[in-house]
mmCIF file of C-alpha atoms in Angstrom:
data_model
loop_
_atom_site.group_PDB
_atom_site.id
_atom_site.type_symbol
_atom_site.label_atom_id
_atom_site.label_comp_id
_atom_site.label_asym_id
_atom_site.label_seq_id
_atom_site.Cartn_x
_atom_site.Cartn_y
_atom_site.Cartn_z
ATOM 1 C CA UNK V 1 223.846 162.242 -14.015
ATOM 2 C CA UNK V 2 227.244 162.517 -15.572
ATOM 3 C CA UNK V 3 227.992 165.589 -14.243
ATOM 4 C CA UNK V 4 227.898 164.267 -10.624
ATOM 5 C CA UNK V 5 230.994 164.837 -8.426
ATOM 6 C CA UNK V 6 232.028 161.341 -7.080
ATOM 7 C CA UNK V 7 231.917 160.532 -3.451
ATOM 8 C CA UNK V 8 235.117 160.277 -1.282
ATOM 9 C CA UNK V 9 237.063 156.721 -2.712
ATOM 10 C CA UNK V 10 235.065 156.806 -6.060
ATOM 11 C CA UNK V 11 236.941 157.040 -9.035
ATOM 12 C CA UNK V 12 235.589 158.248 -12.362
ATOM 13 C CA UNK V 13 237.946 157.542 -15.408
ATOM 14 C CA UNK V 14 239.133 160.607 -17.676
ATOM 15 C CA UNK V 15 236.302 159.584 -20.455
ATOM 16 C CA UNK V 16 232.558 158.547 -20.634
ATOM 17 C CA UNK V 17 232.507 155.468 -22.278
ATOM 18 C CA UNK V 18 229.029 156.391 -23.421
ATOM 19 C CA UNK V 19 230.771 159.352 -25.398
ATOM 20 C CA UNK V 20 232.671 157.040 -27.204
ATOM 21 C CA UNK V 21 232.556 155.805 -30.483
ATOM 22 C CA UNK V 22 230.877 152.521 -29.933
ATOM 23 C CA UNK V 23 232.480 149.025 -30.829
ATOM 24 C CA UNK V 24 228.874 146.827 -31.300
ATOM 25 C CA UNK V 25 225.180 148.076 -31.679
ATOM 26 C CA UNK V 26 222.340 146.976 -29.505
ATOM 27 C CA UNK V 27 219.010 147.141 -30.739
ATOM 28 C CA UNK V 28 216.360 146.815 -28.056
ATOM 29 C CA UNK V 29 214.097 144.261 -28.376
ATOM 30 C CA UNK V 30 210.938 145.237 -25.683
ATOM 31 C CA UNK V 31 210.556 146.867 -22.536
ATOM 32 C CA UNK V 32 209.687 146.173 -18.982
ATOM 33 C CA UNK V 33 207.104 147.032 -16.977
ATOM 34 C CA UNK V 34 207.426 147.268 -13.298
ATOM 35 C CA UNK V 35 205.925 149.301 -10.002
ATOM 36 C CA UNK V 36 208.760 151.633 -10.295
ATOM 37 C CA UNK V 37 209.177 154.836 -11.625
ATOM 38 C CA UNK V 38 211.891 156.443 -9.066
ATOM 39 C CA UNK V 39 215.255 154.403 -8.675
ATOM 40 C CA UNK V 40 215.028 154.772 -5.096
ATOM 41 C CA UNK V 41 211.960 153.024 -5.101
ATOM 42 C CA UNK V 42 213.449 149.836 -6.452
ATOM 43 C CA UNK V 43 213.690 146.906 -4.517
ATOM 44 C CA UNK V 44 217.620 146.827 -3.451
ATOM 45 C CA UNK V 45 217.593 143.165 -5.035
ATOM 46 C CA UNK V 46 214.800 141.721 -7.417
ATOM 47 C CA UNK V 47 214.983 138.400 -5.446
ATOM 48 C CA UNK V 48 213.531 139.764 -1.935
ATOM 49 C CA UNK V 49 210.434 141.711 -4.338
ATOM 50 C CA UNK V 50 207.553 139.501 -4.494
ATOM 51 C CA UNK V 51 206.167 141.840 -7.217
ATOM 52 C CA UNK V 52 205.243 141.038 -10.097
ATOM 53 C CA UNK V 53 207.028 142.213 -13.635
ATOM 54 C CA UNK V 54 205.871 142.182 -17.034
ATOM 55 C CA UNK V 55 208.055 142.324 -20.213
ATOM 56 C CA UNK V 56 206.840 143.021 -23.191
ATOM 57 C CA UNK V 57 208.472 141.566 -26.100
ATOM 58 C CA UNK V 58 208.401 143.895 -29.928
ATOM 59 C CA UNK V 59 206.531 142.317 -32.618
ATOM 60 C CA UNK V 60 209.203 141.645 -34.705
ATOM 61 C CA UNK V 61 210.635 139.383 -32.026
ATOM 62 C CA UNK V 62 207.541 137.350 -30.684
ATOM 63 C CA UNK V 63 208.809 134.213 -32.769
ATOM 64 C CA UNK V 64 212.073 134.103 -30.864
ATOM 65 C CA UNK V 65 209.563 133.395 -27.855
ATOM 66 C CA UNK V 66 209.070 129.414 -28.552
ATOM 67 C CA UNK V 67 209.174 127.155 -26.007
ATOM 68 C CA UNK V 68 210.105 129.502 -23.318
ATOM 69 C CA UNK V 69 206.968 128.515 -21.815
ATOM 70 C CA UNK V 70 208.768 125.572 -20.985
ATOM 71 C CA UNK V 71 211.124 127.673 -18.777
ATOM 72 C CA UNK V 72 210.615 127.983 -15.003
ATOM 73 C CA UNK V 73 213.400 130.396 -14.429
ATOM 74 C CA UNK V 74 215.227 132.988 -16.941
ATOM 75 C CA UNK V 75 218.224 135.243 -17.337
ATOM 76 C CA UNK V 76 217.109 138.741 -18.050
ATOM 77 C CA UNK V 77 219.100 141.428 -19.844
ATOM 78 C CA UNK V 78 218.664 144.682 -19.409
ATOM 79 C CA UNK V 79 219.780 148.408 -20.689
ATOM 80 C CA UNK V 80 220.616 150.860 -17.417
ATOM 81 C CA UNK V 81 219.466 153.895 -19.683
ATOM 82 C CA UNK V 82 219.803 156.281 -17.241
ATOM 83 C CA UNK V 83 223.047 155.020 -15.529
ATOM 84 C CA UNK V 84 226.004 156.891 -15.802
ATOM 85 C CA UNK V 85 229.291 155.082 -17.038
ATOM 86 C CA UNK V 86 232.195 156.611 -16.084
ATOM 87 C CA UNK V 87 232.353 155.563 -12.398
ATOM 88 C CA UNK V 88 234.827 152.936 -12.210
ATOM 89 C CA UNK V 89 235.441 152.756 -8.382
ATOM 90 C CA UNK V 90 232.289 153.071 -6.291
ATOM 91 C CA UNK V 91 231.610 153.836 -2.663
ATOM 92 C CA UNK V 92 228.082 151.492 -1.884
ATOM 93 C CA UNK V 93 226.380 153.425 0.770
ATOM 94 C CA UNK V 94 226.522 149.865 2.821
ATOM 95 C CA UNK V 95 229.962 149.858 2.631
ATOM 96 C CA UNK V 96 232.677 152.449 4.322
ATOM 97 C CA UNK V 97 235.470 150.533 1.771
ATOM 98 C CA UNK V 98 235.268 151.089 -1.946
ATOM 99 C CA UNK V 99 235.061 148.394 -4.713
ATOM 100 C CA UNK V 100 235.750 148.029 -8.561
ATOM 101 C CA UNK V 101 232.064 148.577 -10.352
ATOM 102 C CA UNK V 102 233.255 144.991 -12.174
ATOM 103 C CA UNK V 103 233.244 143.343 -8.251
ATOM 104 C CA UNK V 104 229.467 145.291 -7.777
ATOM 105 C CA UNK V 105 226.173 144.869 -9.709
ATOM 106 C CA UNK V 106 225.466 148.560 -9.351
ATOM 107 C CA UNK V 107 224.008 149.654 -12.697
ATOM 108 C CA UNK V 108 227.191 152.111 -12.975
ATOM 109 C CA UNK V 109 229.170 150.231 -15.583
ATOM 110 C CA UNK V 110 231.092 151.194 -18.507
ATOM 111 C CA UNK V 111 228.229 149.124 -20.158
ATOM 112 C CA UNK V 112 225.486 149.449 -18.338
ATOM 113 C CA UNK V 113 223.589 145.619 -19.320
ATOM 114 C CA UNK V 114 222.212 144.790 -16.222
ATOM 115 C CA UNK V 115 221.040 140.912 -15.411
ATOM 116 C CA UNK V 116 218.683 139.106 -13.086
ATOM 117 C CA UNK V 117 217.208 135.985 -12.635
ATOM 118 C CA UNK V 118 213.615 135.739 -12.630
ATOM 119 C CA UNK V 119 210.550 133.155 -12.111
ATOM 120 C CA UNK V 120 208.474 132.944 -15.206
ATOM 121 C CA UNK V 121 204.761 132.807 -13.968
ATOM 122 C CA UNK V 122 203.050 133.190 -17.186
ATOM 123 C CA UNK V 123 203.603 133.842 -21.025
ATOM 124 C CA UNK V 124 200.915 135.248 -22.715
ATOM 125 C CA UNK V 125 201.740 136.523 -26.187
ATOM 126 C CA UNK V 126 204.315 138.632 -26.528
ATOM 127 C CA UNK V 127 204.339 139.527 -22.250
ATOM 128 C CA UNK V 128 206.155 137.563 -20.056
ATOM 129 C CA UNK V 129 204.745 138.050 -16.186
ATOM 130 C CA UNK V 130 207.753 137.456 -14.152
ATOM 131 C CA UNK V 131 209.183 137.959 -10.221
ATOM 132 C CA UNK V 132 212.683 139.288 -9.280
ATOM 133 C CA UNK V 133 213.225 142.163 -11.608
ATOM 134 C CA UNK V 134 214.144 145.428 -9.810
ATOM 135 C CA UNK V 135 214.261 148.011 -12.233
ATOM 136 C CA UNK V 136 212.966 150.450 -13.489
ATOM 137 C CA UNK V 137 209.152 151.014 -15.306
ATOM 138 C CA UNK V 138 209.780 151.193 -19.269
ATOM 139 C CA UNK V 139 213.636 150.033 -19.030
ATOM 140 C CA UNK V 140 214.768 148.411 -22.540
ATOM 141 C CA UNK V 141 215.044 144.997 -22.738
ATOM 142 C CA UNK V 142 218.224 143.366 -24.429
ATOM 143 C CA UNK V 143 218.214 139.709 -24.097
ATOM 144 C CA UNK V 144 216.378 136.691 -22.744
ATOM 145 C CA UNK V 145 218.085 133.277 -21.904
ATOM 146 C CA UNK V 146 216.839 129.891 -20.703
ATOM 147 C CA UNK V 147 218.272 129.291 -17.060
ATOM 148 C CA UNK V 148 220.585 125.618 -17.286
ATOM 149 C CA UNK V 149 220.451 124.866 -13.430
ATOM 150 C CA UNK V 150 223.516 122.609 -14.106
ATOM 151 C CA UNK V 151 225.577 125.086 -15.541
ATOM 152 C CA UNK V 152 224.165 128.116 -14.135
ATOM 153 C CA UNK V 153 223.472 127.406 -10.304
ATOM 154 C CA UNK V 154 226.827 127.580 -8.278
ATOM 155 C CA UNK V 155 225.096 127.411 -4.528
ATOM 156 C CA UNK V 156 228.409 128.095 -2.725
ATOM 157 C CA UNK V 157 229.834 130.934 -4.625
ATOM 158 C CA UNK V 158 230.865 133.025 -2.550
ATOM 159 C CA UNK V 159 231.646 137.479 -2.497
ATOM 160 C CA UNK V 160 234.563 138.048 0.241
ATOM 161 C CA UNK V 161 233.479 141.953 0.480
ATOM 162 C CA UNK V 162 230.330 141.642 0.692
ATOM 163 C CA UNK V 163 230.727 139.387 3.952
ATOM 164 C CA UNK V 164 232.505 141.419 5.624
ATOM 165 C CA UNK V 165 230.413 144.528 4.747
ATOM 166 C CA UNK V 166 230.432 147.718 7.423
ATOM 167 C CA UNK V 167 226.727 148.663 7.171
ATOM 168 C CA UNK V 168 224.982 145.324 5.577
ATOM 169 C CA UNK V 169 221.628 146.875 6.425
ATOM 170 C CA UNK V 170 221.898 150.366 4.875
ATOM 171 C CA UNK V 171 220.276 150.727 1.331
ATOM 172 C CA UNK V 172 222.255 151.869 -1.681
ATOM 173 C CA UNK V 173 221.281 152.131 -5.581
ATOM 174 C CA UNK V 174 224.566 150.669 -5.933
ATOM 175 C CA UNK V 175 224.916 147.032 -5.235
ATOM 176 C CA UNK M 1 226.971 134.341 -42.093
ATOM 177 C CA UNK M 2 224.349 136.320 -42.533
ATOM 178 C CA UNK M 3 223.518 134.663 -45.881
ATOM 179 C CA UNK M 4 223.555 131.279 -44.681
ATOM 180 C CA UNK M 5 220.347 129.449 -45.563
ATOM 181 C CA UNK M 6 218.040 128.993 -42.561
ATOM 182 C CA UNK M 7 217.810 125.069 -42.173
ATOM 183 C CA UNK M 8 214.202 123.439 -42.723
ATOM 184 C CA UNK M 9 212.424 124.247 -39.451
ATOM 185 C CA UNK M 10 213.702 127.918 -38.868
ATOM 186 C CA UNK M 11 212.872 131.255 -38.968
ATOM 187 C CA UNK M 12 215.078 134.593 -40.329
ATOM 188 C CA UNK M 13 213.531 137.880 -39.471
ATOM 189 C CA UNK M 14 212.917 139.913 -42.449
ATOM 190 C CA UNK M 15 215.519 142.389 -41.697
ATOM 191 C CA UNK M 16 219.088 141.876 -40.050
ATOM 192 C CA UNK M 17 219.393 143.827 -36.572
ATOM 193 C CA UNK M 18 223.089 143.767 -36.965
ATOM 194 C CA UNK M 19 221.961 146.843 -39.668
ATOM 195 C CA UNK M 20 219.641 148.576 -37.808
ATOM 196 C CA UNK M 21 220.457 151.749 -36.395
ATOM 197 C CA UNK M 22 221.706 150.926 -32.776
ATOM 198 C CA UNK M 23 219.503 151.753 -30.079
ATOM 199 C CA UNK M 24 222.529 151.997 -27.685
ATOM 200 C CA UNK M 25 226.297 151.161 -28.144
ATOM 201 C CA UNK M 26 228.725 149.151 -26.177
ATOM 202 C CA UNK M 27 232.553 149.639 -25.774
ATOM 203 C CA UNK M 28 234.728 146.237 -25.234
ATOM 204 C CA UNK M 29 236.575 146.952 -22.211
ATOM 205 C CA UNK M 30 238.892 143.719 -22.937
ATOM 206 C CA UNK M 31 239.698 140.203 -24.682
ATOM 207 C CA UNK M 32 238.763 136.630 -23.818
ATOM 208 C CA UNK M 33 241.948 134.541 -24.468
ATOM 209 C CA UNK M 34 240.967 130.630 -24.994
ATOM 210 C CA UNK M 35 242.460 127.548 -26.070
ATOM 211 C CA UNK M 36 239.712 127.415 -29.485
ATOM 212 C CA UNK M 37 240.280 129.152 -32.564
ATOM 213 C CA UNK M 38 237.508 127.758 -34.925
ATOM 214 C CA UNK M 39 233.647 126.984 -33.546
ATOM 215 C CA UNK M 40 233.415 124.211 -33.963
ATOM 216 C CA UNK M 41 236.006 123.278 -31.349
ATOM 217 C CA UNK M 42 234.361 125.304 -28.974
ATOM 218 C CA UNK M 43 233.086 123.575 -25.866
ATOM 219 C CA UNK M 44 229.211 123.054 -26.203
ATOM 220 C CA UNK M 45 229.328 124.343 -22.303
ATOM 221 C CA UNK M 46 231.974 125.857 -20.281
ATOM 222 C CA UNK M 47 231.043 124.505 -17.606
ATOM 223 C CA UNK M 48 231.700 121.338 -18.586
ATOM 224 C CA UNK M 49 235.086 122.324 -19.759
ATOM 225 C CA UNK M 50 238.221 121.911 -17.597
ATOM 226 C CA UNK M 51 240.356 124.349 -19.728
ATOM 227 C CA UNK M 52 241.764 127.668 -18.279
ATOM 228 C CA UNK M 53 240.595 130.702 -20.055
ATOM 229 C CA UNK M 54 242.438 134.540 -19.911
ATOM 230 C CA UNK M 55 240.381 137.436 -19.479
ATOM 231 C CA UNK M 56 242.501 140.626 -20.429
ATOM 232 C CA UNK M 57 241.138 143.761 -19.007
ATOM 233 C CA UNK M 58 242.394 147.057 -21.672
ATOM 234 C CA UNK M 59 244.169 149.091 -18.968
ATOM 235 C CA UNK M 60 242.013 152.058 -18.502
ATOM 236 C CA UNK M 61 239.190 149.667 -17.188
ATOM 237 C CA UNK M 62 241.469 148.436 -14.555
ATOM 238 C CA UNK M 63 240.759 149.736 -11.183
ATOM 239 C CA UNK M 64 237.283 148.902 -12.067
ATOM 240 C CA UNK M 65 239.315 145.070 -11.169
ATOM 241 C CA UNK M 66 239.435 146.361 -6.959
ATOM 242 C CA UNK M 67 237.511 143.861 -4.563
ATOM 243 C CA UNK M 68 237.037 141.301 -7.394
ATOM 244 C CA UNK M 69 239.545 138.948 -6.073
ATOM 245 C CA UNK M 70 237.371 138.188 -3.211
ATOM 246 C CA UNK M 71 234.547 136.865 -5.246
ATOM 247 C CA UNK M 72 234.570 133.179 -5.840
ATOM 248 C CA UNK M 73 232.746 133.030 -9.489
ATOM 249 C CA UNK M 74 231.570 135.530 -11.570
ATOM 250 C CA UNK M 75 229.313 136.455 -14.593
ATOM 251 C CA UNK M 76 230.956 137.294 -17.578
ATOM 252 C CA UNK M 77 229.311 138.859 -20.802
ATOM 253 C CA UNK M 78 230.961 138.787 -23.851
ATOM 254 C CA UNK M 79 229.814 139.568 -27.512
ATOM 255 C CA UNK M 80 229.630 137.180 -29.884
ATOM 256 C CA UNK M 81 231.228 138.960 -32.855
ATOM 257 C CA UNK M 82 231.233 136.587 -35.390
ATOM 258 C CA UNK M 83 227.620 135.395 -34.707
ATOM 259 C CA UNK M 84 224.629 136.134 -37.535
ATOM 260 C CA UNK M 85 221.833 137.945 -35.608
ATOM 261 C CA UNK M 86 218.539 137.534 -37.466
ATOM 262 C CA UNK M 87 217.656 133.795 -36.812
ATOM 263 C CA UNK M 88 214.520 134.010 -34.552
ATOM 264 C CA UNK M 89 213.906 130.349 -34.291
ATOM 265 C CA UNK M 90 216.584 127.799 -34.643
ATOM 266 C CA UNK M 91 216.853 124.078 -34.881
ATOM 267 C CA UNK M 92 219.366 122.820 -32.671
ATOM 268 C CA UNK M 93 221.279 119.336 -33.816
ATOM 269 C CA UNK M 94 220.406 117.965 -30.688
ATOM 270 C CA UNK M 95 216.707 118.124 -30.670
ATOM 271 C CA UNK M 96 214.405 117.414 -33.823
ATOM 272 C CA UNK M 97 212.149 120.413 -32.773
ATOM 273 C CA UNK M 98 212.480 124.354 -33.175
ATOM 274 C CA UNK M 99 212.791 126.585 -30.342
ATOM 275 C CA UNK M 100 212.888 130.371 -29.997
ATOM 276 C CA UNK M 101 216.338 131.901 -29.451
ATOM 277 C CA UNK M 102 215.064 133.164 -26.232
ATOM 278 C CA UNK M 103 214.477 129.797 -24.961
ATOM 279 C CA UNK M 104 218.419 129.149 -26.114
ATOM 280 C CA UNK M 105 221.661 129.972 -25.422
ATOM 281 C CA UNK M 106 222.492 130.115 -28.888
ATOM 282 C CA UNK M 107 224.983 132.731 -29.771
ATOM 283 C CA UNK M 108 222.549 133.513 -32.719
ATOM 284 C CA UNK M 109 220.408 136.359 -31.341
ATOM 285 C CA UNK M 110 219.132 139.755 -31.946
ATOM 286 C CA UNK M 111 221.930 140.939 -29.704
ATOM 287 C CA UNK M 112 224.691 138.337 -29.489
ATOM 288 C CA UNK M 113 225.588 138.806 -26.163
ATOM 289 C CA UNK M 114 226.833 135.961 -24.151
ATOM 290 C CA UNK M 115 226.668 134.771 -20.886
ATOM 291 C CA UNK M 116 228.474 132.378 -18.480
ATOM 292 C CA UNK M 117 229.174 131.793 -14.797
ATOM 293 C CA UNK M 118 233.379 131.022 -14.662
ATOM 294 C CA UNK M 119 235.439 130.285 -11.239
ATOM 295 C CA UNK M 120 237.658 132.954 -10.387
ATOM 296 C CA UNK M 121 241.159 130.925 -10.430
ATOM 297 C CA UNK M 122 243.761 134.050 -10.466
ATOM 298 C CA UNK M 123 244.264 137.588 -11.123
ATOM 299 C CA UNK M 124 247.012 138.636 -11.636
ATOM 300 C CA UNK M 125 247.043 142.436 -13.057
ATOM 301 C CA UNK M 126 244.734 143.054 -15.607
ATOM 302 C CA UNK M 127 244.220 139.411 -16.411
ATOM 303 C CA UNK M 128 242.068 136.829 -15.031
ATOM 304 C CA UNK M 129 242.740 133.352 -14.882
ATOM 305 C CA UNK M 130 239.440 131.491 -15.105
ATOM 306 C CA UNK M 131 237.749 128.056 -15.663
ATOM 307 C CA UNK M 132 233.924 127.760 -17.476
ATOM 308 C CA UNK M 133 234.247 129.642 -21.154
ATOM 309 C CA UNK M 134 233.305 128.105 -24.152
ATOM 310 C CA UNK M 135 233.877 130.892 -26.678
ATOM 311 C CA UNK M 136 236.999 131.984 -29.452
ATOM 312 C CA UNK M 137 239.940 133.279 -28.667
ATOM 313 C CA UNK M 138 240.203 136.545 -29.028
ATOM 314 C CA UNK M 139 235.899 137.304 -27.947
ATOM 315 C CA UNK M 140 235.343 140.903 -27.141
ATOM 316 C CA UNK M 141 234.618 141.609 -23.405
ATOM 317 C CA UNK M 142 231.409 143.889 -22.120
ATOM 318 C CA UNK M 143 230.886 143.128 -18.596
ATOM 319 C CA UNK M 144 231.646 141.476 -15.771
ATOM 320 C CA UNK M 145 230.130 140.889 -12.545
ATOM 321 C CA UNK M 146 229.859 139.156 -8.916
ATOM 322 C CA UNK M 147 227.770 135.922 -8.847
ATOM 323 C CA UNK M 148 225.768 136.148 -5.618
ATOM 324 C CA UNK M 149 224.477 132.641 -4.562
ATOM 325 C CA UNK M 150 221.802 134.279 -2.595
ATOM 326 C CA UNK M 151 220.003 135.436 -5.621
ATOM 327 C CA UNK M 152 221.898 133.894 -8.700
ATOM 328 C CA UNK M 153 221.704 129.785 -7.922
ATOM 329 C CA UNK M 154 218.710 128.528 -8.759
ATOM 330 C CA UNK M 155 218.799 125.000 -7.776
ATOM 331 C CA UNK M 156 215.610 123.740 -8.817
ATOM 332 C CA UNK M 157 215.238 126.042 -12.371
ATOM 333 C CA UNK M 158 214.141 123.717 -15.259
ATOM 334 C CA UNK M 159 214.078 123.979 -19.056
ATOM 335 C CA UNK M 160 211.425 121.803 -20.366
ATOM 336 C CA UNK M 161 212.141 121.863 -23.825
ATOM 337 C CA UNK M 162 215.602 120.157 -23.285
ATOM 338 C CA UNK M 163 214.340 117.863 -20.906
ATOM 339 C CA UNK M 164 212.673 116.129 -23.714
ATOM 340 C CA UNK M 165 215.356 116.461 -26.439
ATOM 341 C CA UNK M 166 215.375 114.078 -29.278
ATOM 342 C CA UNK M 167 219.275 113.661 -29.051
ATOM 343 C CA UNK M 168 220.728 114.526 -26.306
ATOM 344 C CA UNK M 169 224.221 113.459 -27.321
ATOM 345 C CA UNK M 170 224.510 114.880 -30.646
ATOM 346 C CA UNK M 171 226.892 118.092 -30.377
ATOM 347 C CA UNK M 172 225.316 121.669 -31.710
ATOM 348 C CA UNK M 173 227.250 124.849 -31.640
ATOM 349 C CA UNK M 174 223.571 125.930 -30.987
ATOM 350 C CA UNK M 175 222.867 125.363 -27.665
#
């Protein structure tokens, strides 16, 4: 995907930060399961799916599962693996104005970790069954983290540009 | 760290994923400037902190900046360099029980990437003047990103586990 010209107001910078030598290692710890196996099949935002996800956790890591059961909602980290990461400006398709890929939560990052919040229906094992994911089927899995309502739920945070969006109704990869 | 004795009650994986070979790598794209220069100082949560924090964006990432002064919080993901990585279940000081590291927000994971919602106070440049960090001066930067209320605030999310902590008051770097 690299090699794709950017659209008028995007921006790529002179280097692929994937072509870099990197500063930290991730290892990946599981993968997700979802409906998905086209991007433009993805739900546009996890939260509106009602489908249900499944993440599968590696052996090695199963341990690191105790007491999540205990968890109603959870932060989910995820690798973009087929995300470019070069496009610093980015032109959403619901949107004639441009915006910073740190002010969007487009996958098209220098590091492409996405996150979501999710409802944890079920453990069972080493496989989570969870709603709001939106990715998509077989993307690695980075992290897990216990949602803290109290330090995690702002309910009027607010995104100027995205209120005053040109097309709020057209669909884009590119949140 | 990494040869630090796991206390009575926890679990080391049998290998160190800080040595593995890296399953994808990350570039810092900045620096988190705080008031704390030893852990144990640390805040146990930003959020409860009133201290302003500096995030320095390195200049090439900077347009990637545009729009992000409209936002009123945002996500930011940082990676906890100094942090041991193999400790798959940890005993917090606060609670006499062991929980996964997936059901904490222990810096002490697999991948020690961290997490926290901060207020947008200022930007100014490259830098951003915000409010809700809890980590050392000088943490590497990976991401950051728009907190949507819509899908991010979770008012009702619970964490059983720490309902039911042992000692609530007693400080942990562990959280």
């Amino acid at each position: 995907m690299s090699s794709d010209t950017p659209r008028p107001g995007e921006i790529a910078l002179p280097f692929d930060p994937g072509k870099q030598p990197p500063d930290a290692g991730l290892v990946f710890i599981g993968r997700i399961r979802t409906p998905w196996t086209d991007r433009h099949a993805c739900p546009r935002n996890g939260r509106d799916s009602q489908d249900i996800c499944r993440i599968e956790i590696d052996p090695p890591y199963a341990q690191g599962l105790q007491s999540i059961e205990t968890c109603s909602h959870l932060f989910v980290l995820y690798w973009m693996h087929e995300a470019r990461r070069d496009l610093i400006v980015q032109s959403p398709a619901f949107d004639s104005r441009s915006h910073g890929c740190f002010a969007l939560r487009t996958p098209i990052r220098p590091n492409p970790v996405s996150l979501s919040v999710v409802d944890l229906l079920e453990v069972a094992g080493t496989t989570l069954r969870v709603r709001g994911l939106d990715c998509l089927d077989g993307t690695p899995l980075i992290d897990i983290k216990p949602y803290f309502a109290r330090s995690d739920a702002i309910a009027d945070a607010t995104v100027g540009w995205h209120g005053q969006r040109t097309h709020p109704g057209r669909r884009s990869t590119a949140i």
